[in-house]
CSV table of C-alpha atoms in Angstrom, one decimal:
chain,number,residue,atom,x,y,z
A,1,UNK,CA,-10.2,-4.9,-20.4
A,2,UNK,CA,-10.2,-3.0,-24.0
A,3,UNK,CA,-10.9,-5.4,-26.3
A,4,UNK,CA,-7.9,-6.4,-28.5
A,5,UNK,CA,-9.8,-5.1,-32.0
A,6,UNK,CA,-10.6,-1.6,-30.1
A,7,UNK,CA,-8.1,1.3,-30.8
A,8,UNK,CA,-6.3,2.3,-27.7
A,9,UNK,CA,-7.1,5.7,-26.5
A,10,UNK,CA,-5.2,7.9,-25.0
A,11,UNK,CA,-6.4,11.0,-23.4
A,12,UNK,CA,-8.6,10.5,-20.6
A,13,UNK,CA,-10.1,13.3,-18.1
A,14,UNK,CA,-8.9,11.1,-14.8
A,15,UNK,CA,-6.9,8.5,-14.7
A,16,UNK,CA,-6.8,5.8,-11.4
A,17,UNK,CA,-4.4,3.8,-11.1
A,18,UNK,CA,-5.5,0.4,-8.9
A,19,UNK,CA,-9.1,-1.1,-9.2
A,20,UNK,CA,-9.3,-2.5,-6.1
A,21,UNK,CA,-12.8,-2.0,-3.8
A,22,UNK,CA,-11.3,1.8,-3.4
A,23,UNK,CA,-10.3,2.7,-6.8
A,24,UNK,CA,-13.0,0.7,-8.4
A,25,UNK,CA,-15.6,3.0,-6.4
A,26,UNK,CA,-13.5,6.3,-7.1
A,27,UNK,CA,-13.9,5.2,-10.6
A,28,UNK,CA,-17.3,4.7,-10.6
A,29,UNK,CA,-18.1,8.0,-8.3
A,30,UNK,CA,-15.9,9.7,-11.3
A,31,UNK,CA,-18.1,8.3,-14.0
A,32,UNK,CA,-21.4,9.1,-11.9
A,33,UNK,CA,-20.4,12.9,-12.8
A,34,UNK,CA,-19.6,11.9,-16.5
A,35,UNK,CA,-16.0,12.3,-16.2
A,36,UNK,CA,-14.1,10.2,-18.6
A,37,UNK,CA,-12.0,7.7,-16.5
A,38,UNK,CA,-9.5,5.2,-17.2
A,39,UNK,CA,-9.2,2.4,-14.2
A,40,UNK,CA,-5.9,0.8,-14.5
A,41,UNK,CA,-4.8,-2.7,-12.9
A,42,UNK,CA,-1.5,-4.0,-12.8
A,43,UNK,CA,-2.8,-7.7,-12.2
A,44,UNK,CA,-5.1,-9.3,-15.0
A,45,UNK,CA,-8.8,-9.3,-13.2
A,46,UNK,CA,-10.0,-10.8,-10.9
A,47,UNK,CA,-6.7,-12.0,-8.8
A,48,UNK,CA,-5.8,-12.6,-5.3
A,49,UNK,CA,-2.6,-10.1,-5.0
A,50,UNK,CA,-4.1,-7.7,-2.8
A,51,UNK,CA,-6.5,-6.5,-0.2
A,52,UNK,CA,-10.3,-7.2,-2.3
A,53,UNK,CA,-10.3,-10.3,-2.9
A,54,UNK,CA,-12.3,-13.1,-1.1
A,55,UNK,CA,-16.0,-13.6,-0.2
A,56,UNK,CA,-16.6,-11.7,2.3
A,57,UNK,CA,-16.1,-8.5,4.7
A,58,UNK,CA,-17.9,-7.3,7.8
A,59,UNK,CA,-20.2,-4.3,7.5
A,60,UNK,CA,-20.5,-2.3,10.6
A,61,UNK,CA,-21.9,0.9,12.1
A,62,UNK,CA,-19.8,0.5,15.5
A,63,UNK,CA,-16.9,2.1,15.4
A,64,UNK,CA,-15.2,3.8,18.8
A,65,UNK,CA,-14.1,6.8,16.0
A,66,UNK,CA,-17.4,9.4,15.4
A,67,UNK,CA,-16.0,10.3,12.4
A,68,UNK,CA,-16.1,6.6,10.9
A,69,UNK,CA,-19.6,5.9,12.3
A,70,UNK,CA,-20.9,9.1,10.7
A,71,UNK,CA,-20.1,7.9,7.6
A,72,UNK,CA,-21.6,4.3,7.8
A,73,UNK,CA,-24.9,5.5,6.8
A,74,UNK,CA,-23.9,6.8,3.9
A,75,UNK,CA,-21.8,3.9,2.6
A,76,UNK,CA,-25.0,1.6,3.8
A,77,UNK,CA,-27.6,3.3,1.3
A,78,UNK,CA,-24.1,3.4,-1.5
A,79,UNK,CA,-24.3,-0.3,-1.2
A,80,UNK,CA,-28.1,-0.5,-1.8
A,81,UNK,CA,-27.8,1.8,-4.6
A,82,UNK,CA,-25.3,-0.8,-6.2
A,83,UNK,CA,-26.8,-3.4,-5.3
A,84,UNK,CA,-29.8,-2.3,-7.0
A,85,UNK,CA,-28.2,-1.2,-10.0
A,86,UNK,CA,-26.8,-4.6,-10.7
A,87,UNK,CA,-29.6,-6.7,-9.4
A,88,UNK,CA,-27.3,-8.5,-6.8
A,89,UNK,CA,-27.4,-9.2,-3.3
A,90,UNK,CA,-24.2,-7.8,-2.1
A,91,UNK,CA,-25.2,-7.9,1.8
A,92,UNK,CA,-26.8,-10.3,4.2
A,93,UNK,CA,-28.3,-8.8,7.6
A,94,UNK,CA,-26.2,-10.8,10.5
A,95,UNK,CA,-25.4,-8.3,13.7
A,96,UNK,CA,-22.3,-8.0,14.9
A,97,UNK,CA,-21.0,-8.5,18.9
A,98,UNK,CA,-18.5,-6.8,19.9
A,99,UNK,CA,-16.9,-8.1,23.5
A,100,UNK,CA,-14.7,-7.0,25.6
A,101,UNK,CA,-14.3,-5.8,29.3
A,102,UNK,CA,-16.7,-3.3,30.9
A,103,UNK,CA,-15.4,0.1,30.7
A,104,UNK,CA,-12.6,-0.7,27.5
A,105,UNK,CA,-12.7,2.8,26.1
A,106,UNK,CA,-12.9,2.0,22.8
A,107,UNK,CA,-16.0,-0.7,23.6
A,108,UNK,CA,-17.6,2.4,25.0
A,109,UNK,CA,-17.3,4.3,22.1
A,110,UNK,CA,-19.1,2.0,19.9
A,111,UNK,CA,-21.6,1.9,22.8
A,112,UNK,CA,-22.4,5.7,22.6
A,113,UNK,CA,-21.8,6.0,18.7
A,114,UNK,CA,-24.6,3.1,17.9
A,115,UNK,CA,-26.6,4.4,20.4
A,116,UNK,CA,-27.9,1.1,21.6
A,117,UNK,CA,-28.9,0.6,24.9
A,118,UNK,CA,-28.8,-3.4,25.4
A,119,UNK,CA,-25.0,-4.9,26.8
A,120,UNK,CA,-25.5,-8.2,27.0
A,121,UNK,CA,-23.4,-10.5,29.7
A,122,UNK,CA,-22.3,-13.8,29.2
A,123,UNK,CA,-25.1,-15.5,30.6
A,124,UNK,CA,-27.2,-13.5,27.9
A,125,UNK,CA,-24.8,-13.2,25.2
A,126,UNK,CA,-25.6,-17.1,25.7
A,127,UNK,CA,-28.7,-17.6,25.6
A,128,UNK,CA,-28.8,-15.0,22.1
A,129,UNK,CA,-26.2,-16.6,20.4
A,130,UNK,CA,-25.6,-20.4,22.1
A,131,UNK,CA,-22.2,-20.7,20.0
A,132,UNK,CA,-19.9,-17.8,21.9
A,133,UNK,CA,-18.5,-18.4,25.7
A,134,UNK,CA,-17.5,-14.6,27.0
A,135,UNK,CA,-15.5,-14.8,30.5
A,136,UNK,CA,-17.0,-13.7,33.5
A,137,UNK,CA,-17.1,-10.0,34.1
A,138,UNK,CA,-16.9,-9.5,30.2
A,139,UNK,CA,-19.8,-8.0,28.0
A,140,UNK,CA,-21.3,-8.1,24.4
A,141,UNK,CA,-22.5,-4.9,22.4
A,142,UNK,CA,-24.7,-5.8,19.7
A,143,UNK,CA,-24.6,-4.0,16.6
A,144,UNK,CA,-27.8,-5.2,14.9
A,145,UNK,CA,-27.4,-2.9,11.7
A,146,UNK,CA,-23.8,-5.3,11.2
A,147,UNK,CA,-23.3,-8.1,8.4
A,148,UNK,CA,-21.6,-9.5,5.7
A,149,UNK,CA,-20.5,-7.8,2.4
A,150,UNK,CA,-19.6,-10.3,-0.2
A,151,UNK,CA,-16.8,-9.0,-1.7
A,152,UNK,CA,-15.7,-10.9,-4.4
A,153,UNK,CA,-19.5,-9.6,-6.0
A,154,UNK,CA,-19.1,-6.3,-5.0
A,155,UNK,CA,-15.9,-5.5,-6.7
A,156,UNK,CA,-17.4,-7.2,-9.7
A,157,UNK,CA,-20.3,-5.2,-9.2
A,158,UNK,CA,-19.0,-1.8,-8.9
A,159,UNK,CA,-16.9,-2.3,-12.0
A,160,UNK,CA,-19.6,-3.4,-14.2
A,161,UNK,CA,-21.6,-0.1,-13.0
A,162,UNK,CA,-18.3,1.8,-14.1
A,163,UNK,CA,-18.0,0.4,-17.5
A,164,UNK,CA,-22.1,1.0,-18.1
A,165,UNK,CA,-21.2,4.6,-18.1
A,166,UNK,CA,-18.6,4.7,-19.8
A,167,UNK,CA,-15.4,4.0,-17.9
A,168,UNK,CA,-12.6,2.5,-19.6
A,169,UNK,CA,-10.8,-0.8,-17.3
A,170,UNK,CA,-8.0,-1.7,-18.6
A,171,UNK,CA,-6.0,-5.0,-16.7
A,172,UNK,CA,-2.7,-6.7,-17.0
A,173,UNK,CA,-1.3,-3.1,-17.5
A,174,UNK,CA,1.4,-2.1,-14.7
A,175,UNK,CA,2.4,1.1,-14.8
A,176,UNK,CA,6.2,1.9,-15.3
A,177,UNK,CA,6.1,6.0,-14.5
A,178,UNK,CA,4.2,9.1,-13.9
A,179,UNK,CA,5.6,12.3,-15.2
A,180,UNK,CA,3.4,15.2,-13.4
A,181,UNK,CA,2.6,18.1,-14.7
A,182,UNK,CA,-0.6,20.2,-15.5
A,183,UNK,CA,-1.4,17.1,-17.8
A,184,UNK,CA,0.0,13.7,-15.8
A,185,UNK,CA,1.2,11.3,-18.1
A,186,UNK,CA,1.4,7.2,-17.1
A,187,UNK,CA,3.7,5.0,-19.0
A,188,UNK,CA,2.7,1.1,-18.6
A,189,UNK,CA,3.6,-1.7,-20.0
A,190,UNK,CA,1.1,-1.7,-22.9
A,191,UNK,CA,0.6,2.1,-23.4
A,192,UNK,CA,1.3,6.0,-22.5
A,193,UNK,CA,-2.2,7.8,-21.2
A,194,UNK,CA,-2.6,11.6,-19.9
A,195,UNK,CA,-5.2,13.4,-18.0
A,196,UNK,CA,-5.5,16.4,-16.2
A,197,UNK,CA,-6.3,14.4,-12.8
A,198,UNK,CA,-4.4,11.4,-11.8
A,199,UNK,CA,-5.9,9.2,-8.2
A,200,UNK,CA,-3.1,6.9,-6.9
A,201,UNK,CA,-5.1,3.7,-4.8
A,202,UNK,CA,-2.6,0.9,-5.2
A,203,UNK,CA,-2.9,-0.5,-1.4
A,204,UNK,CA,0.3,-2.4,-0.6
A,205,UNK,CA,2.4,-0.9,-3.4
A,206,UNK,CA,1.7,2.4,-2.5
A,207,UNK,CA,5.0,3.5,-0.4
A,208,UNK,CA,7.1,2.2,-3.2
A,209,UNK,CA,4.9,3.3,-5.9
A,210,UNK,CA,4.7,7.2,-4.6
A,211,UNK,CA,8.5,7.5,-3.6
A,212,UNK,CA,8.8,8.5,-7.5
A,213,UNK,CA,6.6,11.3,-6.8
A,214,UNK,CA,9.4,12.7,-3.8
A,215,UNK,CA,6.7,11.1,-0.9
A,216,UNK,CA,7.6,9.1,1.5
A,217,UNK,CA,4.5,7.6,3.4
A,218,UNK,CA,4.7,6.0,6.7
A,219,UNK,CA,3.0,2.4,5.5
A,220,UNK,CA,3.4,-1.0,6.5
A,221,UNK,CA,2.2,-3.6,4.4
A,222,UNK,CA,1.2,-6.6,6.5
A,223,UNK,CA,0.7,-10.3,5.9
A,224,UNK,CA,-2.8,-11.6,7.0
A,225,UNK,CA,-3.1,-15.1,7.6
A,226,UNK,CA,-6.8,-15.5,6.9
A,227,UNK,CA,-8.5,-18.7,9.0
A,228,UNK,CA,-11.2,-20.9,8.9
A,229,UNK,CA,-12.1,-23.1,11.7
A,230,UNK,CA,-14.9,-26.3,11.7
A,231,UNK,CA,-17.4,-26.6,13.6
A,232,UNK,CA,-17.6,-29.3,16.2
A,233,UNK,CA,-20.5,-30.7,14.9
A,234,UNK,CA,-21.9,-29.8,11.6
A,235,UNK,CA,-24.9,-27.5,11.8
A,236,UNK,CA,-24.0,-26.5,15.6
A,237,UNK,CA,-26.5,-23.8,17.1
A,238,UNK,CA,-24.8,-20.6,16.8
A,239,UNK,CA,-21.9,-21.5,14.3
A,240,UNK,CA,-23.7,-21.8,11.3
A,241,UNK,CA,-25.2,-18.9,8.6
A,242,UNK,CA,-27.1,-17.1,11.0
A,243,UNK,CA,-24.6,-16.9,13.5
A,244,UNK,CA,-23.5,-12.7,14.0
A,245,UNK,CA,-19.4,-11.8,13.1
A,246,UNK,CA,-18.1,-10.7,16.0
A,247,UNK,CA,-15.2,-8.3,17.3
A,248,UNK,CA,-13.2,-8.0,20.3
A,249,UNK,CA,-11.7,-4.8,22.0
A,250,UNK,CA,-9.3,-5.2,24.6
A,251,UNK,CA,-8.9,-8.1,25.4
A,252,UNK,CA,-5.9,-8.8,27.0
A,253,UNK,CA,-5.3,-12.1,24.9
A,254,UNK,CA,-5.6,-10.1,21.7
A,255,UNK,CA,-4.3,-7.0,22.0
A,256,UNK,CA,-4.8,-6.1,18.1
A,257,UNK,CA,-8.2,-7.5,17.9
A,258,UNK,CA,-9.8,-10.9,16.4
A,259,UNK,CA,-12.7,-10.9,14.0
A,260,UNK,CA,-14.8,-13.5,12.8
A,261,UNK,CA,-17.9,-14.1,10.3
A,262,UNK,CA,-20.6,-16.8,9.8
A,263,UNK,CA,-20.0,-19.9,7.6
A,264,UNK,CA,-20.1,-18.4,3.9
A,265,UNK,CA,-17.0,-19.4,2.0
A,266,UNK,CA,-16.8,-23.1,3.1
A,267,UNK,CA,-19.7,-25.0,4.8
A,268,UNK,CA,-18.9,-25.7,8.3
A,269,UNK,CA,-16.1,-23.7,8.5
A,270,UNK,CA,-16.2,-20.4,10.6
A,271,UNK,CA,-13.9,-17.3,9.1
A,272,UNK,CA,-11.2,-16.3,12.5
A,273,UNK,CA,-8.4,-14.1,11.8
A,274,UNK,CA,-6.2,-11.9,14.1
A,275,UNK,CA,-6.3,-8.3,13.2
A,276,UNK,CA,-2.6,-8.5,13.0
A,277,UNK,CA,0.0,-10.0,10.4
A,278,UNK,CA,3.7,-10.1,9.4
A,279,UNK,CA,5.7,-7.2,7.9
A,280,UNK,CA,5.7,-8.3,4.4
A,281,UNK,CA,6.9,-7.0,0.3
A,282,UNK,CA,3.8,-6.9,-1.6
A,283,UNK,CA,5.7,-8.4,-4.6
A,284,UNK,CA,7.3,-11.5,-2.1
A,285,UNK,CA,3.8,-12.3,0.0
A,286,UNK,CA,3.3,-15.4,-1.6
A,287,UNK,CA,7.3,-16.6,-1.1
A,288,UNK,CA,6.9,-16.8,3.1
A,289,UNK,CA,7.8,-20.8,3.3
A,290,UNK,CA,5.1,-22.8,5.1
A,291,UNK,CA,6.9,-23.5,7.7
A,292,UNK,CA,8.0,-20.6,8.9
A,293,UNK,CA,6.4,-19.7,13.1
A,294,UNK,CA,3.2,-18.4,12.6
A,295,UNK,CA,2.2,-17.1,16.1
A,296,UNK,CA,-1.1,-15.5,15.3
A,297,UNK,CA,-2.5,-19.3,14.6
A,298,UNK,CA,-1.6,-19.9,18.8
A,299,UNK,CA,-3.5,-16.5,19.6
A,300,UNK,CA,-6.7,-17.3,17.5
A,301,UNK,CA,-6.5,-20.8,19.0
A,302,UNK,CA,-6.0,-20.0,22.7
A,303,UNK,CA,-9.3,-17.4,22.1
A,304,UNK,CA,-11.4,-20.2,20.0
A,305,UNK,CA,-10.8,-22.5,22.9
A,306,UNK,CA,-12.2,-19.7,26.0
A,307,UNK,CA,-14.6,-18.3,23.5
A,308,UNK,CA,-16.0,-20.2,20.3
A,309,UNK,CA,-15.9,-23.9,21.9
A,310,UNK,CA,-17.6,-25.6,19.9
A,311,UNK,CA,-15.0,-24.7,16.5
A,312,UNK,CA,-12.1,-26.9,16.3
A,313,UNK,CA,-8.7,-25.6,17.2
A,314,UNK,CA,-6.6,-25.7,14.3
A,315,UNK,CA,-7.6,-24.3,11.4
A,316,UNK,CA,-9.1,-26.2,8.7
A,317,UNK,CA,-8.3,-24.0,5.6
A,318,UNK,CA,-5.6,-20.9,5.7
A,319,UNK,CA,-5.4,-18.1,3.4
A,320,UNK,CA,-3.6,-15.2,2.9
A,321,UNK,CA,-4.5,-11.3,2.4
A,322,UNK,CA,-2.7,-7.9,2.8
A,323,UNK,CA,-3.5,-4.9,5.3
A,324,UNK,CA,-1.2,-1.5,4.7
A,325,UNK,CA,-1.4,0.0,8.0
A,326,UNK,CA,-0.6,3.8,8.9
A,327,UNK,CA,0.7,4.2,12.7
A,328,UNK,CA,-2.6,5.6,13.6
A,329,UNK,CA,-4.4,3.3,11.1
A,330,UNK,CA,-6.4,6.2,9.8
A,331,UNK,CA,-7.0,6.1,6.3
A,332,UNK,CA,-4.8,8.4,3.3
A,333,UNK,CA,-7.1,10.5,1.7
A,334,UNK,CA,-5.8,13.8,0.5
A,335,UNK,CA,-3.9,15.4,-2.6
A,336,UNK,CA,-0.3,14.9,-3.4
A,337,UNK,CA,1.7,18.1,-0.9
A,338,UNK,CA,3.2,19.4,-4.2
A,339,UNK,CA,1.2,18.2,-6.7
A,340,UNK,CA,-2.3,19.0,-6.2
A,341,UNK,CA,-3.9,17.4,-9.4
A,342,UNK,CA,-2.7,14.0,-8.0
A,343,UNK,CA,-5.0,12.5,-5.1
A,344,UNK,CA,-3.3,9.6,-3.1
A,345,UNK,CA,-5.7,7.0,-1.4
A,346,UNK,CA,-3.9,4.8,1.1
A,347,UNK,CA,-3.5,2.9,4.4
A,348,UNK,CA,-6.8,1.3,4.9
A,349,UNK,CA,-5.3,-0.1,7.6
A,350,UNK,CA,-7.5,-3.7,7.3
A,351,UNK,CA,-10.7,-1.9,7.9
A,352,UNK,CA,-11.6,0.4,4.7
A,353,UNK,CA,-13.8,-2.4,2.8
A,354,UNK,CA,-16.9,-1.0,4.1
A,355,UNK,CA,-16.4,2.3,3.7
A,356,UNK,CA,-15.1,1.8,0.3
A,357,UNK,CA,-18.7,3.6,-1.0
A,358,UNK,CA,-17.8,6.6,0.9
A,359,UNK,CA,-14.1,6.6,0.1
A,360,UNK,CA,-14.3,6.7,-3.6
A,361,UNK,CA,-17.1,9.8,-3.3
A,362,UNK,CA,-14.1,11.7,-1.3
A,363,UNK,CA,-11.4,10.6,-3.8
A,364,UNK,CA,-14.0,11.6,-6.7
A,365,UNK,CA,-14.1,15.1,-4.4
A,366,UNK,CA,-10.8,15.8,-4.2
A,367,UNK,CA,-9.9,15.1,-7.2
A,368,UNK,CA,-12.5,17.2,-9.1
A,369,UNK,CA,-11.8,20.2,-6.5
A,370,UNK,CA,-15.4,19.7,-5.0
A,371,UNK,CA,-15.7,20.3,-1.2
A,372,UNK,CA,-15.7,17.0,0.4
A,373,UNK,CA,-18.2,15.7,2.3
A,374,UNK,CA,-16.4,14.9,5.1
A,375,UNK,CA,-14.2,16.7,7.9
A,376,UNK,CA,-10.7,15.5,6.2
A,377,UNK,CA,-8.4,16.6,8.9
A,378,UNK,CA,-8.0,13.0,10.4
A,379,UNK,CA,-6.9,11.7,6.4
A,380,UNK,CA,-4.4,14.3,5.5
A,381,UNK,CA,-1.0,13.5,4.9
A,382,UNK,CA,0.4,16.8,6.7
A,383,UNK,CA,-0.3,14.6,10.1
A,384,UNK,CA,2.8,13.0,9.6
A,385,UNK,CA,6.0,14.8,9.5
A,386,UNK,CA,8.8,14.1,6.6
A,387,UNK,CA,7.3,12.9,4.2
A,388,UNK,CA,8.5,15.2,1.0
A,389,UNK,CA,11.7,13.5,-0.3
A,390,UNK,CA,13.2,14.2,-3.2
A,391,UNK,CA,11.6,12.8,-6.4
């Protein structure tokens, strides 16, 4: 944040509005080509509001969609360019399993997208990795490239490479209105800015936040509850540090999906969370009374129990986090329909952490009128219908 002493500027070349993990990279891609950014955050940094905070995130090439894993060895070789920028570790090496039954489409895809040939079954998914139980019949795909982002760093990271060249972060400033034009101007609460380019990533707060711009987005924020199971017995083979994340794919007892990750945040304790949550209002997530039916807790249960028996089966410590899903939970990348100097990044749809690298580049892209470095079709907002409203 400006310093209180330091005059308050006003005319910037870009302004983003949401330094999250995706606007904080846009920023920093921006500032990377000595464009003269402001980064503006409603919350005063660092807070646990939105969809960036926490310790960790999994890192993965496998993805069933080509167009995901194409991109993973780019955002791989973004992290190590941060990370040696700032001199931190911002990744640890774990693998990844991803089970499910033999022949679930998407499990195939990651299969032929990673291009691995070893499927391990239970009796070797076992023998690898002593803490997981598959069922019979079901298989393991290992993703060795997989691990842990540590996200709380990152973000910090990222910002502080933003700030080195130049960028200007200013926090605790929510923004009250954007008047487009050929110059957008932002009103917040502490000031009026204008720039020629204006990037929108506000996760959650993004269908509310854009409907002043005449866009109606199909987004859904979601409560996450975010779980952390204890081992059994402390130090457990398998359980601990070096034991992979995982994934499932259709399974029949988790039909959205359930992730985990190694022992990081709390010793002992084993990160679980369904890939699923409650429709929620950004501004009223924290207001859900705690005693309100939870059922996602019963589905990561029942699967701890067949699969991860030697966790207990209640969780130990629960948090929350927000997801804003699109139907097809493809990601929002792609300029405003009428007005084509403001770039929208949106829906990350619970899985846009690790591609957060490659994400700000195409934000940066768009926004600067560069040809991006990705096929976009799968991001643009023409793929669903309605959405102009009036402003």
């Amino acid at each position: 944040m400006a310093a209180p002493s330091q005059p308050q500027k006003s005319t910037y070349d870009v302004i983003v509005i949401g330094a999250g993990i995706q606007g904080s990279f846009t920023a920093y891609h921006l500032a990377q080509h000595h464009k003269d950014t402001l980064l503006l955050e409603q919350f005063l940094l660092p807070h646990s509001r939105g969809s960036s905070h926490g310790q960790s995130r999994i890192i993965r090439s496998a993805y069933p969609q080509e167009y995901y894993s194409r991109m993973m060895p780019d955002c791989f070789r973004l992290w190590q360019q941060l990370e040696a920028e700032t001199g931190t570790t911002l990744y640890r090496q774990t693998g990844l399993v991803l089970l499910g039954p033999p022949g679930e489409p998407e499990l195939e895809a990651c299969w032929r997208n990673l291009g691995v040939e070893e499927v391990l079954d239970a009796a070797a998914l076992s023998r690898r990795f002593p803490g997981f139980r598959l069922q019979a019949g079901q298989v393991a795909v290992l993703d060795s490239t997989a691990g842990v982002l540590f996200a709380d760093r990152a973000l910090r990271a990222v910002q502080e490479v933003f700030r080195r060249h130049g960028g200007t972060l200013r926090d605790g400033e929510k923004v009250l209105s954007i008047q487009p034009g050929a110059t957008v101007t932002v009103t917040t609460t502490a000031g009026v800015y204008k720039a020629p380019r204006l990037i929108i990533t506000v996760g959650a707060w993004t269908g509310a936040f854009v409907e002043q711009l005449g866009l109606r987005l199909p987004l859904q924020p979601l409560r996450i509850d975010v779980c952390y199971w204890r081992e059994k017995q402390p130090g457990s083979a398998g359980l601990g540090s070096v034991s992979p994340c995982f994934l499932t794919l259709g399974l029949s007892q988790a039909p959205h999906g359930i992730y985990g990750l190694p022992s990081i945040e709390y010793p002992g304790l084993m990160k679980v969370c369904h890939h699923h949550g409650t429709p929620t209002d950004p501004e009223k997530r924290d207001q859900a009374p705690s005693s309100a039916p939870r059922p996602d807790i019963a589905v990561l249960s029942s699967f701890i129990s067949s699969y991860l028996p030697g966790l207990e089966t209640q969780p130990a410590v629960m948090e929350t986090c927000l997801y804003t899903n699109t139907p097809d939970e493809d990601f929002i990348l792609d300029r405003h329909p009428k007005f084509s100097n403001i770039v929208i990044g949106a829906g990350f749809s619970g899985h846009g952490f690790k591609l957060a690298p490659v994400v700000g580049k195409l934000l940066c892209e768009l926004s600067l009128g560069e040809e991006p470095s990705y096929n976009m079709a799968h991001f643009a907002i023409s793929r669903f219908p309605d959405v102009l409203g009036a402003a």
